[in-house]
Amino acid sequence: MISPAKIWPDDRGRHIQAHGGVVIRVEGVFYWFGEDRSPDKDPGTCPVACYASRDLMDWEFRGRVFEGRNPAGISGLWQIERPKVFHDRKRGRFVMYMHIDGQAPGHWSRYSVAEVGVAVSDTVDGTYQWVRSFRPLGKESRDIGQFTDDDGTDYLIFESRPDLAFHIARLSDDRMDVEEIVATIEAPIEGGAIVKHEGIYYCVGSHLTGWWPNANPYFTADRIGGPWAGPFDLAPPETLTYGSQSTYLLRIAGSWRTAVIYLGDVWRPYELHDSRYLWYPLEIGGGKLALKPAKGWMPGPWKVDVETGEIEYGDD
Ligand code: GAL
């Protein structure tokens, strides 16, 4: 079973380090990428770790697929957060996007560079080679999310603070650039995640409260280009999204039903390596999305049959 917000050991018995991450499926295998915040990591690096699983429950550590040794050469404090990975099927390669940030010259904030970084690999589990960093379409970009539409078009979701806007932008065919903003949600939100279900697009985000949880809103649209309706509450607001922050929406189109799973981070700002994962199936349909415990007050243990899409709930 998957136990939300608990320690989640990998095949080595260590708590999984894939914070602010993403899960993609390649030839039946799930790959989970995220920020490796291990206390024993080289402090001069911000690595991206990769884990593999066939059932979403047991994860094998595949390694640090991107070392993250200040690849953009930022002079002051710097960091890499929220890696995402797109599968470029045409070229048979994988393109990693990441939030890369640090102190821009003359700025005190360690989030004033506000760029995306790009790295590429011929295999899903690395090693990813640095390509470049840039501001998408010249705009500041902090938290990023990823979405692939039914037609294979890849989108980067990014938050741009000066515009107080949340952008959904199409990537270029080779995934090396951000080509066009197709929709903007006029709200200061981050941690963006999108899923399409029965012809409706659902977009989840988080308010700008740093590491501290808030009541995550969602928006809906009939077309990716909008108009987007919302905000609506994803979970009862007083739960602050059960202490979590959105990072990705995973869709499992099973033979029996489609499951849409919310992937959130339960951050522990003073011990980031101990941050937990709140993964839970969503109630979805007809333009409504709900993160709601099937039993009790808090999301408890559950599992999904990744072939049929069937979900089973356990007891706490
Ligand atoms: C959050 C963001 C995290 C991290 C953090 C730093 O708002 O979602 O990824 O950047 O702020 O305070």
GROMACS .gro file of C-alpha atoms and ligand atoms in nm:
model
  328
    1MET     CA    1   0.000   0.000   0.000
    2ILE     CA    2   0.099   0.364  -0.040
    3SER     CA    3   0.087   0.546   0.293
    4PRO     CA    4   0.044   0.924   0.249
    5ALA     CA    5   0.282   1.147   0.444
    6LYS     CA    6   0.476   0.854   0.597
    7ILE     CA    7   0.841   0.763   0.552
    8TRP     CA    8   0.865   0.587   0.212
    9PRO     CA    9   1.169   0.355   0.195
   10ASP     CA   10   1.326   0.264  -0.140
   11ASP     CA   11   1.487  -0.073  -0.224
   12ARG     CA   12   1.788   0.025  -0.007
   13GLY     CA   13   1.567   0.106   0.291
   14ARG     CA   14   1.628   0.481   0.259
   15HIS     CA   15   1.350   0.741   0.250
   16ILE     CA   16   1.286   0.828  -0.115
   17GLN     CA   17   1.446   1.156  -0.222
   18ALA     CA   18   1.232   1.277  -0.511
   19HIS     CA   19   1.075   1.597  -0.381
   20GLY     CA   20   0.884   1.839  -0.603
   21GLY     CA   21   0.895   1.564  -0.862
   22VAL     CA   22   0.717   1.391  -1.146
   23VAL     CA   23   0.631   1.035  -1.249
   24ILE     CA   24   0.640   0.924  -1.613
   25ARG     CA   25   0.571   0.579  -1.758
   26VAL     CA   26   0.800   0.433  -2.021
   27GLU     CA   27   0.731   0.083  -2.158
   28GLY     CA   28   0.524  -0.012  -1.857
   29VAL     CA   29   0.777   0.108  -1.600
   30PHE     CA   30   0.715   0.416  -1.385
   31TYR     CA   31   1.006   0.654  -1.328
   32TRP     CA   32   0.995   0.904  -1.044
   33PHE     CA   33   1.228   1.204  -1.064
   34GLY     CA   34   1.271   1.467  -0.797
   35GLU     CA   35   1.494   1.678  -0.578
   36ASP     CA   36   1.746   1.468  -0.385
   37ARG     CA   37   1.777   1.644  -0.050
   38SER     CA   38   1.981   1.369   0.121
   39PRO     CA   39   2.174   1.510   0.418
   40ASP     CA   40   2.490   1.329   0.300
   41LYS     CA   41   2.490   1.476  -0.051
   42ASP     CA   42   2.778   1.695  -0.165
   43PRO     CA   43   2.669   2.047  -0.055
   44GLY     CA   44   2.805   2.184  -0.385
   45THR     CA   45   2.536   1.994  -0.578
   46CYS     CA   46   2.156   1.991  -0.617
   47PRO     CA   47   2.109   1.643  -0.761
   48VAL     CA   48   1.803   1.501  -0.932
   49ALA     CA   49   1.733   1.142  -0.828
   50CYS     CA   50   1.546   0.879  -1.029
   51TYR     CA   51   1.357   0.574  -0.901
   52ALA     CA   52   1.179   0.299  -1.097
   53SER     CA   53   0.872   0.092  -1.014
   54ARG     CA   54   0.618  -0.137  -1.181
   55ASP     CA   55   0.343  -0.089  -0.921
   56LEU     CA   56   0.392   0.266  -0.781
   57MET     CA   57   0.456   0.115  -0.436
   58ASP     CA   58   0.804  -0.039  -0.444
   59TRP     CA   59   1.071   0.189  -0.586
   60GLU     CA   60   1.422   0.099  -0.692
   61PHE     CA   61   1.685   0.373  -0.672
   62ARG     CA   62   1.831   0.422  -1.020
   63GLY     CA   63   2.075   0.690  -0.920
   64ARG     CA   64   2.139   1.058  -0.935
   65VAL     CA   65   2.061   1.112  -1.301
   66PHE     CA   66   2.163   1.478  -1.297
   67GLU     CA   67   2.440   1.583  -1.063
   68GLY     CA   68   2.347   1.953  -1.056
   69ARG     CA   69   2.682   2.111  -0.980
   70ASN     CA   70   2.585   2.475  -1.034
   71PRO     CA   71   2.543   2.410  -1.409
   72ALA     CA   72   2.441   2.769  -1.492
   73GLY     CA   73   2.743   2.912  -1.307
   74ILE     CA   74   2.541   3.134  -1.072
   75SER     CA   75   2.778   3.337  -0.856
   76GLY     CA   76   2.587   3.359  -0.524
   77LEU     CA   77   2.354   3.111  -0.357
   78TRP     CA   78   2.179   2.890  -0.609
   79GLN     CA   79   1.945   2.590  -0.625
   80ILE     CA   80   1.769   2.345  -0.853
   81GLU     CA   81   1.409   2.252  -0.778
   82ARG     CA   82   1.110   2.067  -0.924
   83PRO     CA   83   1.268   1.866  -1.208
   84LYS     CA   84   1.030   1.743  -1.480
   85VAL     CA   85   1.104   1.502  -1.767
   86PHE     CA   86   0.951   1.498  -2.116
   87HIS     CA   87   0.978   1.200  -2.349
   88ASP     CA   88   1.073   1.309  -2.700
   89ARG     CA   89   0.959   0.996  -2.883
   90LYS     CA   90   1.053   1.125  -3.227
   91ARG     CA   91   1.420   1.165  -3.134
   92GLY     CA   92   1.424   0.881  -2.882
   93ARG     CA   93   1.547   1.093  -2.594
   94PHE     CA   94   1.438   1.247  -2.266
   95VAL     CA   95   1.446   1.617  -2.186
   96MET     CA   96   1.462   1.735  -1.827
   97TYR     CA   97   1.337   2.078  -1.727
   98MET     CA   98   1.415   2.218  -1.385
   99HIS     CA   99   1.365   2.539  -1.191
  100ILE     CA  100   1.711   2.689  -1.161
  101ASP     CA  101   1.753   2.988  -0.940
  102GLY     CA  102   1.989   3.193  -0.730
  103GLN     CA  103   2.110   3.540  -0.657
  104ALA     CA  104   2.116   3.760  -0.966
  105PRO     CA  105   2.389   4.028  -0.956
  106GLY     CA  106   2.280   4.308  -0.722
  107HIS     CA  107   1.989   4.107  -0.575
  108TRP     CA  108   1.968   3.965  -0.224
  109SER     CA  109   1.705   3.703  -0.297
  110ARG     CA  110   1.820   3.352  -0.379
  111TYR     CA  111   1.519   3.331  -0.611
  112SER     CA  112   1.600   3.632  -0.833
  113VAL     CA  113   1.752   3.450  -1.134
  114ALA     CA  114   1.416   3.276  -1.200
  115GLU     CA  115   1.501   3.057  -1.499
  116VAL     CA  116   1.441   2.709  -1.635
  117GLY     CA  117   1.730   2.473  -1.697
  118VAL     CA  118   1.732   2.201  -1.963
  119ALA     CA  119   1.927   1.874  -1.967
  120VAL     CA  120   1.900   1.579  -2.205
  121SER     CA  121   1.958   1.204  -2.199
  122ASP     CA  122   1.924   0.918  -2.449
  123THR     CA  123   1.789   0.692  -2.176
  124VAL     CA  124   1.519   0.766  -1.925
  125ASP     CA  125   1.735   0.694  -1.621
  126GLY     CA  126   2.028   0.906  -1.730
  127THR     CA  127   2.282   1.047  -1.723
  128TYR     CA  128   2.132   1.385  -1.823
  129GLN     CA  129   2.370   1.632  -1.989
  130TRP     CA  130   2.329   2.004  -1.928
  131VAL     CA  131   2.210   2.207  -2.227
  132ARG     CA  132   2.130   2.561  -2.110
  133SER     CA  133   1.914   2.782  -1.892
  134PHE     CA  134   1.684   3.067  -1.990
  135ARG     CA  135   1.375   3.263  -1.896
  136PRO     CA  136   1.084   3.114  -2.094
  137LEU     CA  137   0.976   3.374  -2.350
  138GLY     CA  138   1.174   3.625  -2.147
  139LYS     CA  139   0.953   3.582  -1.839
  140GLU     CA  140   1.054   3.501  -1.482
  141SER     CA  141   0.985   3.137  -1.406
  142ARG     CA  142   0.990   2.967  -1.067
  143ASP     CA  143   0.787   2.652  -0.987
  144ILE     CA  144   0.734   2.444  -1.301
  145GLY     CA  145   0.497   2.163  -1.392
  146GLN     CA  146   0.455   1.943  -1.696
  147PHE     CA  147   0.164   1.818  -1.902
  148THR     CA  148   0.143   1.602  -2.216
  149ASP     CA  149  -0.181   1.626  -2.412
  150ASP     CA  150  -0.348   1.335  -2.595
  151ASP     CA  151  -0.191   1.449  -2.922
  152GLY     CA  152   0.158   1.424  -2.770
  153THR     CA  153   0.211   1.800  -2.739
  154ASP     CA  154   0.417   1.885  -2.432
  155TYR     CA  155   0.347   2.185  -2.211
  156LEU     CA  156   0.549   2.356  -1.943
  157ILE     CA  157   0.345   2.516  -1.667
  158PHE     CA  158   0.524   2.804  -1.501
  159GLU     CA  159   0.459   3.078  -1.253
  160SER     CA  160   0.567   3.433  -1.331
  161ARG     CA  161   0.556   3.660  -1.030
  162PRO     CA  162   0.578   4.005  -1.191
  163ASP     CA  163   0.266   3.921  -1.395
  164LEU     CA  164   0.100   3.749  -1.093
  165ALA     CA  165   0.019   3.489  -1.354
  166PHE     CA  166   0.035   3.123  -1.414
  167HIS     CA  167   0.127   3.029  -1.769
  168ILE     CA  168   0.066   2.714  -1.971
  169ALA     CA  169   0.318   2.712  -2.255
  170ARG     CA  170   0.376   2.475  -2.546
  171LEU     CA  171   0.728   2.338  -2.591
  172SER     CA  172   0.899   2.336  -2.928
  173ASP     CA  173   0.896   2.011  -3.125
  174ASP     CA  174   1.248   1.925  -3.004
  175ARG     CA  175   1.152   2.019  -2.641
  176MET     CA  176   1.458   2.246  -2.620
  177ASP     CA  177   1.258   2.568  -2.602
  178VAL     CA  178   0.933   2.716  -2.474
  179GLU     CA  179   0.751   2.823  -2.788
  180GLU     CA  180   0.422   2.986  -2.701
  181ILE     CA  181   0.202   3.065  -2.402
  182VAL     CA  182  -0.133   2.906  -2.488
  183ALA     CA  183  -0.318   3.010  -2.172
  184THR     CA  184  -0.266   3.228  -1.869
  185ILE     CA  185  -0.455   3.189  -1.545
  186GLU     CA  186  -0.459   3.532  -1.383
  187ALA     CA  187  -0.384   3.413  -1.031
  188PRO     CA  188  -0.068   3.405  -0.821
  189ILE     CA  189  -0.032   3.027  -0.805
  190GLU     CA  190   0.254   2.780  -0.839
  191GLY     CA  191   0.317   2.404  -0.819
  192GLY     CA  192   0.106   2.366  -1.133
  193ALA     CA  193  -0.025   2.030  -1.250
  194ILE     CA  194  -0.274   1.948  -1.527
  195VAL     CA  195  -0.471   1.639  -1.621
  196LYS     CA  196  -0.725   1.577  -1.898
  197HIS     CA  197  -1.013   1.350  -1.814
  198GLU     CA  198  -1.320   1.275  -2.027
  199GLY     CA  199  -1.263   1.583  -2.243
  200ILE     CA  200  -1.211   1.830  -1.957
  201TYR     CA  201  -0.880   1.982  -1.848
  202TYR     CA  202  -0.820   2.019  -1.475
  203CYS     CA  203  -0.538   2.233  -1.340
  204VAL     CA  204  -0.427   2.225  -0.977
  205GLY     CA  205  -0.198   2.482  -0.820
  206SER     CA  206  -0.086   2.613  -0.486
  207HIS     CA  207  -0.093   2.963  -0.340
  208LEU     CA  208   0.242   3.136  -0.287
  209THR     CA  209   0.312   3.042   0.075
  210GLY     CA  210   0.664   2.904   0.035
  211TRP     CA  211   0.719   2.576   0.215
  212TRP     CA  212   0.401   2.618   0.420
  213PRO     CA  213   0.084   2.442   0.303
  214ASN     CA  214  -0.228   2.622   0.186
  215ALA     CA  215  -0.569   2.533   0.044
  216ASN     CA  216  -0.473   2.440  -0.313
  217PRO     CA  217  -0.721   2.559  -0.577
  218TYR     CA  218  -0.811   2.401  -0.908
  219PHE     CA  219  -0.938   2.535  -1.240
  220THR     CA  220  -1.115   2.370  -1.535
  221ALA     CA  221  -1.136   2.427  -1.910
  222ASP     CA  222  -1.279   2.260  -2.219
  223ARG     CA  223  -0.968   2.352  -2.416
  224ILE     CA  224  -0.609   2.380  -2.299
  225GLY     CA  225  -0.611   2.738  -2.428
  226GLY     CA  226  -0.898   2.822  -2.193
  227PRO     CA  227  -1.098   3.003  -2.083
  228TRP     CA  228  -1.017   2.850  -1.746
  229ALA     CA  229  -1.290   2.858  -1.478
  230GLY     CA  230  -1.210   2.873  -1.108
  231PRO     CA  231  -1.069   2.881  -0.850
  232PHE     CA  232  -1.244   2.590  -0.679
  233ASP     CA  233  -1.133   2.411  -0.362
  234LEU     CA  234  -0.947   2.084  -0.417
  235ALA     CA  235  -0.994   1.978  -0.052
  236PRO     CA  236  -1.178   2.126   0.248
  237PRO     CA  237  -0.985   2.455   0.292
  238GLU     CA  238  -0.928   2.404   0.666
  239THR     CA  239  -0.716   2.094   0.592
  240LEU     CA  240  -0.466   2.305   0.388
  241THR     CA  241  -0.471   2.026   0.128
  242TYR     CA  242  -0.396   1.784   0.413
  243GLY     CA  243  -0.068   1.965   0.472
  244SER     CA  244   0.059   1.917   0.118
  245GLN     CA  245   0.146   2.118  -0.193
  246SER     CA  246   0.064   2.010  -0.548
  247THR     CA  247   0.338   1.885  -0.776
  248TYR     CA  248   0.184   1.653  -1.038
  249LEU     CA  249  -0.133   1.472  -1.147
  250LEU     CA  250  -0.072   1.115  -1.259
  251ARG     CA  251  -0.327   0.954  -1.490
  252ILE     CA  252  -0.346   0.576  -1.508
  253ALA     CA  253  -0.571   0.472  -1.795
  254GLY     CA  254  -0.648   0.117  -1.685
  255SER     CA  255  -0.845  -0.153  -1.866
  256TRP     CA  256  -1.132  -0.116  -1.620
  257ARG     CA  257  -1.119   0.250  -1.516
  258THR     CA  258  -0.900   0.557  -1.523
  259ALA     CA  259  -0.741   0.663  -1.199
  260VAL     CA  260  -0.613   1.017  -1.148
  261ILE     CA  261  -0.368   1.047  -0.862
  262TYR     CA  262  -0.271   1.367  -0.685
  263LEU     CA  263   0.104   1.386  -0.614
  264GLY     CA  264   0.183   1.639  -0.343
  265ASP     CA  265   0.476   1.726  -0.120
  266VAL     CA  266   0.449   1.757   0.255
  267TRP     CA  267   0.746   1.985   0.309
  268ARG     CA  268   0.954   1.991   0.626
  269PRO     CA  269   1.137   2.320   0.569
  270TYR     CA  270   1.392   2.267   0.846
  271GLU     CA  271   1.468   1.910   0.741
  272LEU     CA  272   1.389   1.904   0.372
  273HIS     CA  273   1.524   1.549   0.331
  274ASP     CA  274   1.250   1.434   0.569
  275SER     CA  275   0.973   1.593   0.357
  276ARG     CA  276   0.700   1.341   0.281
  277TYR     CA  277   0.480   1.259  -0.018
  278LEU     CA  278   0.105   1.281  -0.015
  279TRP     CA  279  -0.017   1.072  -0.307
  280TYR     CA  280  -0.390   1.000  -0.322
  281PRO     CA  281  -0.654   0.911  -0.583
  282LEU     CA  282  -0.883   1.199  -0.676
  283GLU     CA  283  -1.256   1.200  -0.729
  284ILE     CA  284  -1.286   1.339  -1.081
  285GLY     CA  285  -1.559   1.397  -1.338
  286GLY     CA  286  -1.801   1.648  -1.485
  287GLY     CA  287  -1.567   1.938  -1.405
  288LYS     CA  288  -1.533   1.845  -1.037
  289LEU     CA  289  -1.214   1.741  -0.866
  290ALA     CA  290  -1.186   1.639  -0.501
  291LEU     CA  291  -0.908   1.523  -0.273
  292LYS     CA  292  -1.116   1.344  -0.013
  293PRO     CA  293  -1.022   1.059   0.223
  294ALA     CA  294  -1.209   0.740   0.139
  295LYS     CA  295  -1.204   0.651   0.511
  296GLY     CA  296  -1.150   0.865   0.819
  297TRP     CA  297  -1.023   1.222   0.838
  298MET     CA  298  -0.689   1.198   0.665
  299PRO     CA  299  -0.591   1.028   0.340
  300GLY     CA  300  -0.493   0.674   0.449
  301PRO     CA  301  -0.321   0.380   0.281
  302TRP     CA  302  -0.433   0.278  -0.068
  303LYS     CA  303  -0.311   0.109  -0.381
  304VAL     CA  304  -0.391   0.105  -0.749
  305ASP     CA  305  -0.377  -0.186  -0.990
  306VAL     CA  306  -0.175  -0.015  -1.262
  307GLU     CA  307  -0.319  -0.246  -1.531
  308THR     CA  308  -0.690  -0.219  -1.447
  309GLY     CA  309  -0.693   0.121  -1.273
  310GLU     CA  310  -0.881  -0.033  -0.981
  311ILE     CA  311  -0.818   0.131  -0.643
  312GLU     CA  312  -0.823  -0.037  -0.305
  313TYR     CA  313  -0.826   0.144   0.028
  314GLY     CA  314  -0.674   0.004   0.347
  315ASP     CA  315  -0.721   0.088   0.711
  316ASP     CA  316  -0.496   0.327   0.896
  317GAL     C1  317   0.767   2.702  -0.260
  317GAL     C2  318   0.795   2.620  -0.384
  317GAL     C3  319   0.908   2.524  -0.354
  317GAL     C4  320   1.027   2.605  -0.305
  317GAL     C5  321   0.988   2.688  -0.185
  317GAL     C6  322   1.102   2.776  -0.135
  317GAL     O1  323   0.671   2.800  -0.284
  317GAL     O2  324   0.680   2.551  -0.424
  317GAL     O3  325   0.937   2.449  -0.469
  317GAL     O4  326   1.070   2.690  -0.410
  317GAL     O5  327   0.879   2.772  -0.218
  317GAL     O6  328   1.059   2.861  -0.034
   0.00000   0.00000   0.00000
